[in-house]
Coordinates of C-alpha atoms in Angstrom, one line a residue:
Chain A
M433 CA 0.0 0.0 0.0
S434 CA 1.4 3.4 -0.9
Y435 CA 0.4 6.7 0.7
P436 CA 0.0 10.0 -1.1
D437 CA 3.1 12.1 -0.9
K438 CA 1.0 15.0 0.4
Q439 CA 0.0 12.9 3.5
I440 CA 3.5 11.8 4.1
K441 CA 4.8 15.4 3.9
E442 CA 2.1 16.7 6.2
L443 CA 2.9 14.1 8.8
E444 CA 6.6 14.8 8.6
Q445 CA 5.8 18.5 9.2
K446 CA 3.5 17.7 12.0
A447 CA 6.2 15.5 13.7
R448 CA 8.7 18.3 13.3
K449 CA 6.2 20.7 15.0
I450 CA 5.6 18.1 17.8
R451 CA 9.4 17.9 18.3
R452 CA 9.6 21.6 18.7
M453 CA 6.8 21.5 21.3
I454 CA 8.7 18.8 23.2
I455 CA 11.9 20.8 23.3
Q456 CA 10.1 24.0 24.4
M457 CA 8.1 22.1 27.1
I458 CA 11.0 20.2 28.7
T459 CA 13.4 23.2 28.5
R460 CA 10.8 25.4 30.2
A461 CA 10.1 22.8 32.9
G462 CA 13.8 22.3 33.6
S463 CA 13.4 18.5 33.8
G464 CA 11.9 15.7 31.8
H465 CA 12.9 13.1 29.3
P466 CA 13.7 14.4 25.8
G467 CA 15.6 11.4 24.4
G468 CA 12.7 8.8 24.3
S469 CA 10.1 11.5 23.5
L470 CA 12.0 12.4 20.3
S471 CA 12.6 8.8 19.3
S472 CA 8.9 8.0 19.5
T473 CA 7.6 11.2 17.9
D474 CA 7.1 9.9 14.4
L475 CA 5.3 6.8 15.6
I476 CA 2.9 8.6 17.9
T477 CA 2.3 11.5 15.5
C478 CA 1.3 9.0 12.8
L479 CA -0.9 7.1 15.3
Y480 CA -2.8 10.2 16.4
F481 CA -3.0 12.1 13.1
A482 CA -3.5 9.2 10.7
E483 CA -4.6 6.1 12.4
L484 CA -6.4 6.5 15.8
R485 CA -10.2 6.7 15.8
H486 CA -11.0 9.3 18.4
K487 CA -12.9 12.4 19.2
P488 CA -10.8 15.0 21.1
E489 CA -14.0 16.9 22.0
T490 CA -15.4 13.7 23.6
P491 CA -12.3 12.1 25.3
K492 CA -14.5 9.3 26.9
W493 CA -16.3 8.3 23.7
P494 CA -16.9 4.6 24.4
D495 CA -16.0 3.5 20.8
R496 CA -12.7 5.4 20.7
D497 CA -9.5 3.6 20.0
R498 CA -7.4 3.6 23.1
F499 CA -3.8 4.6 23.4
H500 CA -1.7 3.9 26.5
M501 CA 1.8 5.2 27.0
S502 CA 3.4 2.5 29.0
K503 CA 6.7 4.2 29.0
G504 CA 5.2 7.1 30.9
H505 CA 8.3 9.2 31.1
C506 CA 7.9 10.1 27.5
C507 CA 4.7 12.0 28.3
P508 CA 6.0 15.3 26.9
L509 CA 5.4 13.7 23.5
W510 CA 1.9 12.6 24.5
Y511 CA 1.0 16.0 25.9
A512 CA 2.2 17.7 22.7
V513 CA 0.2 15.4 20.5
L514 CA -2.9 15.6 22.7
A515 CA -2.8 19.4 22.7
E516 CA -2.2 19.5 19.0
S517 CA -5.2 17.2 18.6
G518 CA -7.4 19.5 20.6
Y519 CA -7.8 17.7 23.9
F520 CA -6.7 20.8 25.8
K521 CA -5.2 24.2 25.0
V522 CA -1.6 24.3 23.6
D523 CA -0.9 27.0 26.2
E524 CA -1.3 24.3 28.9
L525 CA 2.0 22.9 27.8
R526 CA 3.7 25.7 29.7
N527 CA 2.7 24.1 32.9
L528 CA 4.4 20.8 32.5
R529 CA 5.6 19.5 35.8
K530 CA 4.3 22.5 37.7
L531 CA 2.5 22.3 41.0
G532 CA -1.2 21.8 40.4
S533 CA -0.8 21.3 36.7
I534 CA -2.9 18.8 34.7
L535 CA 0.4 17.9 33.0
Q536 CA 2.2 15.9 35.6
G537 CA 5.8 14.6 35.3
H538 CA 4.3 11.2 34.3
P539 CA 0.9 10.7 32.7
D540 CA -2.0 11.3 35.1
W541 CA -5.6 10.2 34.8
R542 CA -6.7 13.8 35.2
T543 CA -5.3 14.8 31.8
P544 CA -7.9 14.9 29.0
G545 CA -7.1 12.1 26.6
V546 CA -5.2 10.0 29.2
N547 CA -7.2 6.8 29.9
V548 CA -5.0 5.4 32.7
A549 CA -1.9 6.8 34.4
S550 CA 1.4 5.3 33.9
G551 CA 5.0 5.7 34.9
S552 CA 6.0 2.6 36.7
L553 CA 7.6 0.7 33.9
G554 CA 6.3 -2.6 32.7
Q555 CA 2.7 -2.2 33.7
G556 CA 1.2 -0.8 30.6
L557 CA 0.9 -3.8 28.4
S558 CA -1.3 -5.5 31.0
V559 CA -3.5 -2.4 31.2
T560 CA -3.9 -2.4 27.4
L561 CA -4.7 -6.1 27.5
G562 CA -7.5 -5.4 29.9
M563 CA -8.9 -2.7 27.5
S564 CA -8.6 -5.2 24.7
L565 CA -10.5 -7.9 26.5
A566 CA -13.2 -5.4 27.5
G567 CA -13.6 -4.4 23.8
K568 CA -14.0 -8.1 22.8
L569 CA -16.4 -8.7 25.6
D570 CA -18.6 -5.7 24.7
K571 CA -18.3 -6.6 20.9
R572 CA -17.0 -3.1 20.2
D573 CA -14.7 -2.7 17.3
Y574 CA -12.2 -0.3 18.9
R575 CA -8.5 -1.0 18.8
V576 CA -6.0 -0.5 21.6
Y577 CA -2.4 0.7 21.2
C578 CA 0.4 0.7 23.7
L579 CA 3.8 2.4 23.4
L580 CA 6.6 0.4 25.0
G581 CA 10.2 1.3 25.7
D582 CA 13.0 -1.1 24.9
G583 CA 14.5 -0.8 28.3
E584 CA 11.1 -1.2 29.7
I585 CA 10.5 -4.6 28.3
Q586 CA 13.2 -5.9 30.6
E587 CA 10.4 -5.9 33.2
G588 CA 9.0 -9.4 33.6
Q589 CA 5.4 -8.2 33.7
I590 CA 5.6 -7.3 30.0
W591 CA 6.2 -11.0 29.2
E592 CA 3.3 -12.0 31.5
A593 CA 1.1 -9.7 29.4
A594 CA 2.6 -10.9 26.1
M595 CA 1.8 -14.5 27.0
A596 CA -1.8 -13.6 27.9
A597 CA -2.5 -11.4 24.9
S598 CA -1.5 -14.2 22.6
H599 CA -3.5 -16.7 24.7
Y600 CA -6.6 -14.6 24.4
K601 CA -6.0 -13.9 20.7
C602 CA -6.2 -10.2 21.0
G603 CA -6.2 -9.1 17.4
N604 CA -7.4 -5.7 18.5
L605 CA -4.2 -5.0 20.4
C606 CA -1.1 -3.4 18.8
A607 CA 2.0 -2.7 20.8
I608 CA 4.5 -0.2 19.5
L609 CA 8.1 -0.7 20.6
D610 CA 10.4 2.2 20.5
Y611 CA 13.7 0.4 19.9
N612 CA 16.2 3.2 20.2
G613 CA 18.9 0.9 21.7
Y614 CA 19.5 3.0 24.8
Q615 CA 18.5 2.8 28.5
I616 CA 19.4 5.1 31.3
D617 CA 22.7 3.4 32.1
G618 CA 23.9 3.0 28.5
K619 CA 23.4 0.8 25.5
I620 CA 20.7 -1.8 25.7
S621 CA 23.1 -4.4 24.2
E622 CA 25.6 -3.8 27.0
I623 CA 23.3 -3.3 29.9
M624 CA 20.7 -6.1 29.2
N625 CA 20.6 -7.4 25.7
L626 CA 17.2 -8.0 24.2
E627 CA 18.2 -9.8 21.0
P628 CA 16.8 -11.8 19.3
L629 CA 14.0 -9.4 19.9
A630 CA 11.6 -10.2 17.0
G631 CA 12.1 -13.9 17.7
K632 CA 11.1 -13.4 21.3
W633 CA 7.8 -11.8 20.4
Q634 CA 7.2 -14.4 17.6
A635 CA 7.8 -17.2 20.1
F636 CA 5.2 -15.6 22.4
G637 CA 2.7 -15.8 19.5
W638 CA 2.7 -12.2 18.3
N639 CA 2.4 -10.9 14.8
T640 CA 5.8 -9.1 14.6
I641 CA 6.4 -6.2 12.2
E642 CA 9.8 -4.7 12.0
I643 CA 10.2 -1.2 10.6
N644 CA 12.3 2.0 10.6
G645 CA 10.5 4.1 13.2
H646 CA 11.3 7.3 11.4
D647 CA 9.9 6.4 8.0
I648 CA 6.3 7.7 7.9
S649 CA 5.3 5.4 5.0
Q650 CA 6.6 2.3 6.8
I651 CA 4.8 3.4 10.0
L652 CA 1.5 3.8 8.3
Q653 CA 2.0 0.5 6.5
A654 CA 2.7 -1.2 9.8
F655 CA -0.5 0.1 11.4
G656 CA -2.4 -1.3 8.4
Q657 CA -0.7 -4.7 8.7
A658 CA -1.5 -4.8 12.4
K659 CA -5.1 -4.1 11.7
D660 CA -5.3 -6.9 9.2
M661 CA -4.2 -9.5 11.7
K662 CA -7.4 -10.5 13.5
S663 CA -6.3 -13.6 15.5
K664 CA -3.0 -12.4 17.1
P665 CA -1.8 -9.3 18.9
S666 CA 0.7 -7.3 16.8
I667 CA 3.9 -5.6 17.8
I668 CA 5.6 -3.0 15.7
I669 CA 9.3 -3.2 16.5
A670 CA 10.4 0.3 15.4
R671 CA 14.1 0.9 15.0
T672 CA 14.6 4.5 16.2
I673 CA 17.3 7.0 17.2
K674 CA 17.2 8.3 20.7
G675 CA 17.0 12.1 20.6
K676 CA 16.0 12.0 16.9
G677 CA 15.9 15.4 15.2
V678 CA 18.4 17.2 17.4
S679 CA 22.0 16.6 16.3
F680 CA 23.6 16.9 19.7
M681 CA 20.9 14.7 21.4
E682 CA 21.0 11.8 18.9
N683 CA 22.2 8.6 20.5
V684 CA 23.4 10.6 23.5
V685 CA 22.3 8.7 26.6
D686 CA 22.7 11.8 28.8
F687 CA 19.6 13.2 27.3
H688 CA 17.4 10.3 28.4
G689 CA 16.3 12.2 31.4
R690 CA 18.0 15.6 31.3
A691 CA 16.3 18.8 30.2
P692 CA 18.2 21.0 27.7
T693 CA 19.6 24.2 29.1
A694 CA 18.1 27.4 27.8
E695 CA 21.0 27.6 25.3
E696 CA 20.7 24.0 24.2
G697 CA 17.0 24.4 23.9
E698 CA 17.5 27.4 21.6
K699 CA 20.0 25.5 19.5
A700 CA 17.6 22.5 19.2
L701 CA 14.7 24.7 18.1
K702 CA 16.9 26.2 15.4
E703 CA 17.7 22.7 14.0
L704 CA 13.9 21.9 14.1
A705 CA 12.8 25.2 12.5
Chain B
M128 CA -23.1 -24.3 68.1
S129 CA -23.3 -21.9 65.2
E130 CA -22.9 -22.8 61.6
K131 CA -19.4 -22.9 60.2
M132 CA -18.6 -21.6 56.7
M133 CA -15.7 -20.8 54.6
A134 CA -15.6 -17.2 53.6
R135 CA -14.3 -18.1 50.1
D136 CA -17.3 -20.4 49.5
V137 CA -19.6 -17.6 50.3
Y138 CA -17.5 -15.3 48.0
G139 CA -17.9 -17.7 45.1
E140 CA -21.6 -18.0 45.6
T141 CA -22.1 -14.3 46.0
L142 CA -20.1 -13.6 42.8
V143 CA -22.5 -15.8 40.9
E144 CA -25.5 -14.1 42.4
L145 CA -24.1 -10.6 41.6
G146 CA -23.0 -11.7 38.1
R147 CA -26.6 -12.7 37.3
K148 CA -27.8 -9.2 38.1
N149 CA -24.9 -7.1 36.9
K150 CA -23.6 -7.9 33.4
D151 CA -20.7 -5.4 34.0
I152 CA -19.1 -7.7 36.6
V153 CA -15.9 -9.4 35.3
V154 CA -13.9 -11.8 37.4
L155 CA -10.2 -12.6 37.1
D156 CA -8.0 -15.1 38.8
A157 CA -4.4 -16.2 38.7
D158 CA -4.5 -20.0 38.6
L159 CA -6.1 -20.3 42.0
S160 CA -9.7 -20.2 41.0
G161 CA -10.4 -23.5 42.7
S162 CA -9.1 -22.2 46.0
T163 CA -10.5 -18.7 45.8
R164 CA -13.8 -20.2 44.5
T165 CA -13.9 -17.8 41.6
V166 CA -14.3 -21.0 39.6
K167 CA -18.0 -20.9 40.4
F168 CA -18.3 -17.6 38.5
G169 CA -16.1 -19.0 35.8
K170 CA -18.5 -21.9 35.3
A171 CA -21.6 -19.8 35.3
F172 CA -20.3 -17.0 33.1
P173 CA -17.3 -18.3 31.2
E174 CA -17.1 -15.3 28.8
R175 CA -16.8 -12.9 31.8
F176 CA -14.1 -14.9 33.6
F177 CA -10.4 -14.6 32.7
N178 CA -7.8 -16.9 34.1
I179 CA -4.5 -15.0 33.8
G180 CA -2.3 -17.9 34.9
V181 CA 0.5 -17.7 37.5
A182 CA 1.1 -14.0 36.9
E183 CA -0.3 -11.7 39.7
Q184 CA 1.2 -8.5 38.4
N185 CA -0.5 -9.0 35.0
L186 CA -3.7 -10.0 36.9
I187 CA -3.8 -6.6 38.5
G188 CA -2.9 -4.7 35.4
V189 CA -5.5 -6.5 33.3
A190 CA -8.1 -5.8 36.0
G191 CA -7.2 -2.1 35.7
G192 CA -7.6 -2.1 32.0
L193 CA -11.0 -3.7 32.2
A194 CA -12.1 -1.3 34.9
S195 CA -11.0 1.6 32.7
C196 CA -13.6 0.4 30.2
N197 CA -16.4 0.6 32.8
K198 CA -16.2 -3.0 34.1
T199 CA -16.7 -3.8 37.8
V200 CA -13.7 -6.1 38.2
F201 CA -13.1 -8.7 40.9
A202 CA -9.5 -10.0 40.9
S203 CA -8.6 -12.9 43.2
T204 CA -5.6 -14.7 44.3
F205 CA -4.0 -15.5 47.7
A206 CA -3.4 -12.5 50.0
I207 CA 0.3 -13.0 50.0
F208 CA 0.5 -12.5 46.2
A209 CA -2.1 -9.8 45.9
S210 CA -0.4 -7.6 48.5
G211 CA 3.2 -8.5 48.0
R212 CA 3.9 -9.6 44.5
A213 CA 1.5 -7.1 43.0
W214 CA 1.8 -4.1 45.4
D215 CA 3.3 -1.7 42.9
Q216 CA 0.6 -2.7 40.3
V217 CA -2.1 -2.1 42.9
R218 CA -0.6 1.2 43.8
N219 CA 0.1 2.7 40.4
T220 CA -2.5 1.0 38.2
I221 CA -5.5 0.6 40.4
V222 CA -5.4 3.0 43.4
Y223 CA -3.7 6.0 41.8
N224 CA -6.2 5.8 38.9
K225 CA -9.2 5.2 41.3
L226 CA -10.2 2.2 39.2
N227 CA -13.2 0.1 40.0
V228 CA -11.3 -3.0 41.0
K229 CA -12.0 -5.3 44.0
I230 CA -9.1 -7.3 45.1
V231 CA -10.6 -10.2 47.0
A232 CA -7.9 -12.3 48.5
S233 CA -8.2 -15.6 50.3
H234 CA -5.7 -17.7 52.4
A235 CA -4.8 -14.6 54.5
G236 CA -3.2 -14.9 57.9
I237 CA -1.2 -17.5 59.8
T238 CA -4.1 -20.0 59.8
V239 CA -3.2 -21.0 56.2
G240 CA -1.3 -23.5 58.3
P241 CA 0.9 -26.2 56.9
D242 CA 2.1 -24.3 53.9
G243 CA 4.2 -22.2 56.2
A244 CA 5.7 -18.7 56.3
S245 CA 6.0 -18.2 52.5
H246 CA 2.2 -18.4 52.1
Q247 CA 1.1 -16.8 55.4
A248 CA 0.1 -13.2 54.6
V249 CA 0.4 -11.3 57.8
E250 CA 1.5 -8.0 56.3
D251 CA -1.3 -7.3 53.8
I252 CA -3.4 -4.9 55.8
A253 CA -0.4 -2.8 56.5
L254 CA 0.7 -2.8 52.9
F255 CA -2.6 -1.6 51.6
R256 CA -3.5 0.7 54.5
V257 CA -0.9 3.2 53.3
L258 CA -2.6 3.6 49.9
P259 CA -4.8 6.7 49.6
E260 CA -8.5 6.1 49.8
M261 CA -8.3 2.4 49.4
V262 CA -11.1 0.6 51.2
I263 CA -10.0 -2.4 53.3
M264 CA -12.5 -4.9 54.7
V265 CA -12.1 -8.1 56.7
P266 CA -15.2 -10.3 57.1
C267 CA -15.6 -12.0 60.5
D268 CA -17.7 -14.9 59.2
G269 CA -19.6 -16.3 56.2
P270 CA -22.7 -14.0 56.2
Q271 CA -20.5 -10.9 56.6
T272 CA -18.5 -12.0 53.6
R273 CA -21.7 -11.9 51.6
D274 CA -22.5 -8.4 52.9
I275 CA -19.0 -7.2 52.1
I276 CA -18.9 -8.6 48.6
R277 CA -22.3 -7.2 47.7
L278 CA -21.2 -3.8 49.0
A279 CA -17.9 -3.9 47.2
A280 CA -19.7 -4.6 43.9
G281 CA -21.8 -1.5 44.4
Y282 CA -19.0 0.7 45.6
K283 CA -17.1 2.7 43.0
G284 CA -13.4 2.4 43.6
P285 CA -10.6 0.2 44.8
V286 CA -11.4 -2.3 47.6
Y287 CA -9.3 -5.0 49.3
V288 CA -11.2 -7.8 51.0
R289 CA -9.3 -10.3 53.2
M290 CA -10.5 -13.8 53.7
G291 CA -8.9 -16.8 55.4
R292 CA -8.7 -20.3 54.3
A293 CA -10.5 -22.2 57.0
K294 CA -14.1 -22.6 58.1
I295 CA -15.2 -20.0 60.5
P296 CA -18.2 -20.0 62.9
T297 CA -21.0 -17.6 62.2
I298 CA -21.3 -14.8 64.8
E299 CA -25.0 -14.5 65.7
N300 CA -27.0 -11.4 66.3
K301 CA -24.7 -8.8 64.7
P302 CA -25.9 -5.3 64.3
K303 CA -26.8 -4.1 60.8
F304 CA -23.8 -4.1 58.5
E305 CA -22.6 -0.8 57.2
M306 CA -19.2 0.0 55.6
G307 CA -16.9 2.0 57.9
K308 CA -19.2 1.4 60.9
A309 CA -17.9 -0.9 63.6
Q310 CA -20.2 -3.4 65.1
I311 CA -20.5 -3.5 68.9
L312 CA -21.1 -7.2 69.5
R313 CA -21.0 -7.0 73.3
Q314 CA -21.3 -4.0 75.6
G315 CA -18.9 -3.5 78.5
R316 CA -17.3 -0.8 80.6
D317 CA -14.2 -2.4 82.0
V318 CA -12.1 -3.0 78.9
S319 CA -12.5 -3.0 75.1
I320 CA -11.5 -5.6 72.6
I321 CA -11.4 -4.5 69.0
A322 CA -10.9 -7.3 66.5
C323 CA -11.3 -8.3 62.9
G324 CA -11.6 -11.5 60.9
I325 CA -11.2 -14.8 62.7
M326 CA -10.1 -13.0 65.8
V327 CA -13.6 -11.7 66.5
K328 CA -14.7 -15.1 67.6
N329 CA -11.7 -15.3 70.0
A330 CA -12.5 -11.9 71.3
L331 CA -16.0 -12.9 72.1
D332 CA -14.8 -16.1 73.8
A333 CA -12.3 -13.9 75.8
A334 CA -15.2 -11.6 76.9
G335 CA -17.1 -14.7 78.0
I336 CA -14.2 -15.8 80.2
L337 CA -13.9 -12.3 81.7
A338 CA -17.6 -12.2 82.4
Q339 CA -17.2 -15.1 84.8
E340 CA -14.8 -12.9 86.7
N341 CA -17.4 -10.1 86.7
K342 CA -15.4 -8.1 84.3
Q343 CA -17.4 -6.7 81.4
A344 CA -15.4 -6.4 78.1
R345 CA -16.8 -4.5 75.2
V346 CA -16.3 -6.4 71.9
V347 CA -16.0 -4.5 68.7
N348 CA -15.9 -6.0 65.2
M349 CA -13.9 -3.6 63.1
H350 CA -14.7 -5.2 59.7
T351 CA -13.7 -2.0 57.9
I352 CA -10.1 -1.2 58.5
K353 CA -10.1 1.7 56.1
P354 CA -11.9 4.0 56.4
I355 CA -11.8 3.2 60.1
D356 CA -14.6 4.0 62.5
R357 CA -12.9 6.7 64.5
Q358 CA -15.9 7.3 66.8
A359 CA -16.1 3.7 67.9
I360 CA -12.4 3.8 68.9
I361 CA -12.8 7.1 70.7
D362 CA -15.8 5.7 72.6
C363 CA -13.8 2.6 73.6
A364 CA -10.9 4.8 74.8
K365 CA -13.1 7.2 76.8
Q366 CA -15.6 4.7 78.2
T367 CA -13.3 1.8 79.2
K368 CA -9.8 1.3 80.8
G369 CA -8.0 0.4 77.7
I370 CA -8.2 -1.4 74.4
V371 CA -6.9 -4.8 73.3
V372 CA -6.6 -5.0 69.5
C373 CA -6.7 -8.5 68.0
E374 CA -5.7 -9.4 64.5
E375 CA -4.3 -12.3 62.6
H376 CA -1.6 -10.0 61.2
M377 CA 1.6 -8.4 62.3
I378 CA 1.1 -6.1 65.3
N379 CA 2.6 -3.3 63.2
G380 CA 0.7 -1.3 60.6
G381 CA -2.5 -3.3 60.6
L382 CA -5.7 -2.9 62.8
A383 CA -3.6 -2.2 65.9
G384 CA -1.7 0.5 64.0
A385 CA -5.0 2.1 62.8
V386 CA -6.5 2.0 66.3
S387 CA -3.4 3.4 67.9
E388 CA -3.2 6.2 65.5
V389 CA -6.8 7.3 66.2
S390 CA -6.4 6.9 69.9
S391 CA -3.1 8.8 70.2
E392 CA -4.6 11.7 68.2
S393 CA -8.0 11.9 69.8
A394 CA -8.3 9.9 73.0
P395 CA -5.0 8.5 74.4
V396 CA -5.5 5.2 76.3
P397 CA -3.4 2.2 77.1
I398 CA -3.4 -0.4 74.2
Q399 CA -2.4 -4.0 74.1
R400 CA -1.7 -5.6 70.7
I401 CA -2.6 -9.3 70.0
G402 CA -1.0 -10.3 66.7
I403 CA 2.3 -11.6 65.2
K404 CA 5.3 -10.0 66.8
N405 CA 8.4 -9.4 64.8
R406 CA 8.8 -12.9 63.4
F407 CA 7.7 -15.1 60.5
G408 CA 5.1 -17.9 60.8
Q409 CA 5.8 -21.6 60.2
S410 CA 4.1 -24.8 59.3
G411 CA 1.5 -26.2 61.7
S412 CA -2.2 -26.7 62.0
P413 CA -4.3 -23.5 62.4
D414 CA -5.0 -24.2 66.1
E415 CA -1.4 -25.0 66.9
L416 CA -0.3 -21.8 65.2
L417 CA -2.9 -19.7 67.0
K418 CA -1.5 -21.1 70.3
K419 CA 2.1 -20.8 69.3
Y420 CA 1.8 -17.2 68.2
N421 CA -0.4 -16.1 71.2
L422 CA -3.6 -15.4 69.3
T423 CA -6.0 -17.4 71.5
A424 CA -8.9 -16.3 73.7
G425 CA -6.6 -17.0 76.6
D426 CA -4.0 -14.6 75.3
I427 CA -6.7 -11.9 74.9
V428 CA -7.9 -12.4 78.4
E429 CA -4.4 -12.0 79.7
A430 CA -4.0 -8.7 77.8
C431 CA -7.3 -7.5 79.1
R432 CA -6.3 -8.3 82.7
K433 CA -3.1 -6.2 82.2
L434 CA -5.1 -3.2 81.2
M435 CA -7.6 -3.6 84.0
Q436 CA -5.0 -3.8 86.8

């Protein structure tokens, strides 16, 4: 399936805009996680602006597709996408991590568009599985999506959920794995190797789709392939670059959880202009 | 001799009764459905029952996801796993999100018996009591289990229900059941005994022994540990010489902790704690263990005497 160039261009521009919002937000807040937010940006931009069935004006619409950000520390990306979709005012992004803000340091259930809070790594796939089972039970045709981090899937609970999602034949469930190759302490391959990664998910009974997580056309195609698979849960294993879009952040593990300084923020915004 | 029932049998039956009336009820278990009796619901409503396998963290997470889609979810396993293995999941997925999940655990307390320390949950109340707005309830007998499960199904939000493994005698003539309202089972002005779960029966037996010595003990069934009935505790503190708190749980952080907190803030009074003291359990029959760990009516009598001196 090929997608019109115009659509691809628009999504690329949208992703660029989202990246700028992430940088502004985290720089202003003085803390947060830019690296993983930027590596997942293309994936979640495509999800929200080309794939997800939702009504921002009715966040609790029962037939909405559900998205859950299991790697909750990348919520600046989610907040930017939610604001850009119209769940709340873009101005609200100024309040990231501030006392009393609806935009907490990790996703909070009070934020419009957030279904369930997250932040404690490893729990999100189970939550998404619960949503998937509810959809099947109620014979609703919504789909559920879950963003996982590569470091995160070192948590055992992920594999408990992986086993169960395949057992219950959750074709309406699609996990998106941001495989940027870095965790807080360094390279995934050196800290706790995940390979053979696709083989692991296949062995757990998942429909496994491997893509370049920065190629819009591949991302859209992967969502389509996941949707076509009715009898198995799908996982999109997306090869990404941590800090993507900002030259001095790319593959720099220091920016996993460090805010840019004012000067760095400015420099980053210039690159993303 | 009053009828003896297993709380978990009543739980299984009540789930089926509720499931018939309420199509939004979904039940989950983690490979212990035979022991927790959720199997009864599973047989009656297979499409609304999910066995998650030996995976308690996933059990709680899936329960949360279902609840986020407007299901009333009952998730069951043994107390030791619900509170220990899955505590972070309960905290972050269920309670923080105020999701409508009822964690109904069986095999709590030392009277699990021969399985020994690894399976004797004597810390669960303490572990859950620190979670904001979580409701914690401990039935003292079969009929009260029914009351609690019915109430939990209608209550919106996270609830923990603690049940034991063994048969327990029914306590007759209890006042009307109401969440968060302690039941005075026996009036008395000399000393108060506040108990929960299987210890309520021992508390009543202790009060019977004391009555023979012309000492009148007030016996209070604190079936709701959280939110706790502050007034009932203050009344005990002000109207009697002291309080003996009895629980099949560590003496720290559980019912005694809750009672002590209220008393020290609002009505200081001497308190004696009957419970497990700074050690693990071990294998044995329930009766042997109750003796060994000083949880008998005799132990309660002795604690009361200390307070009345």
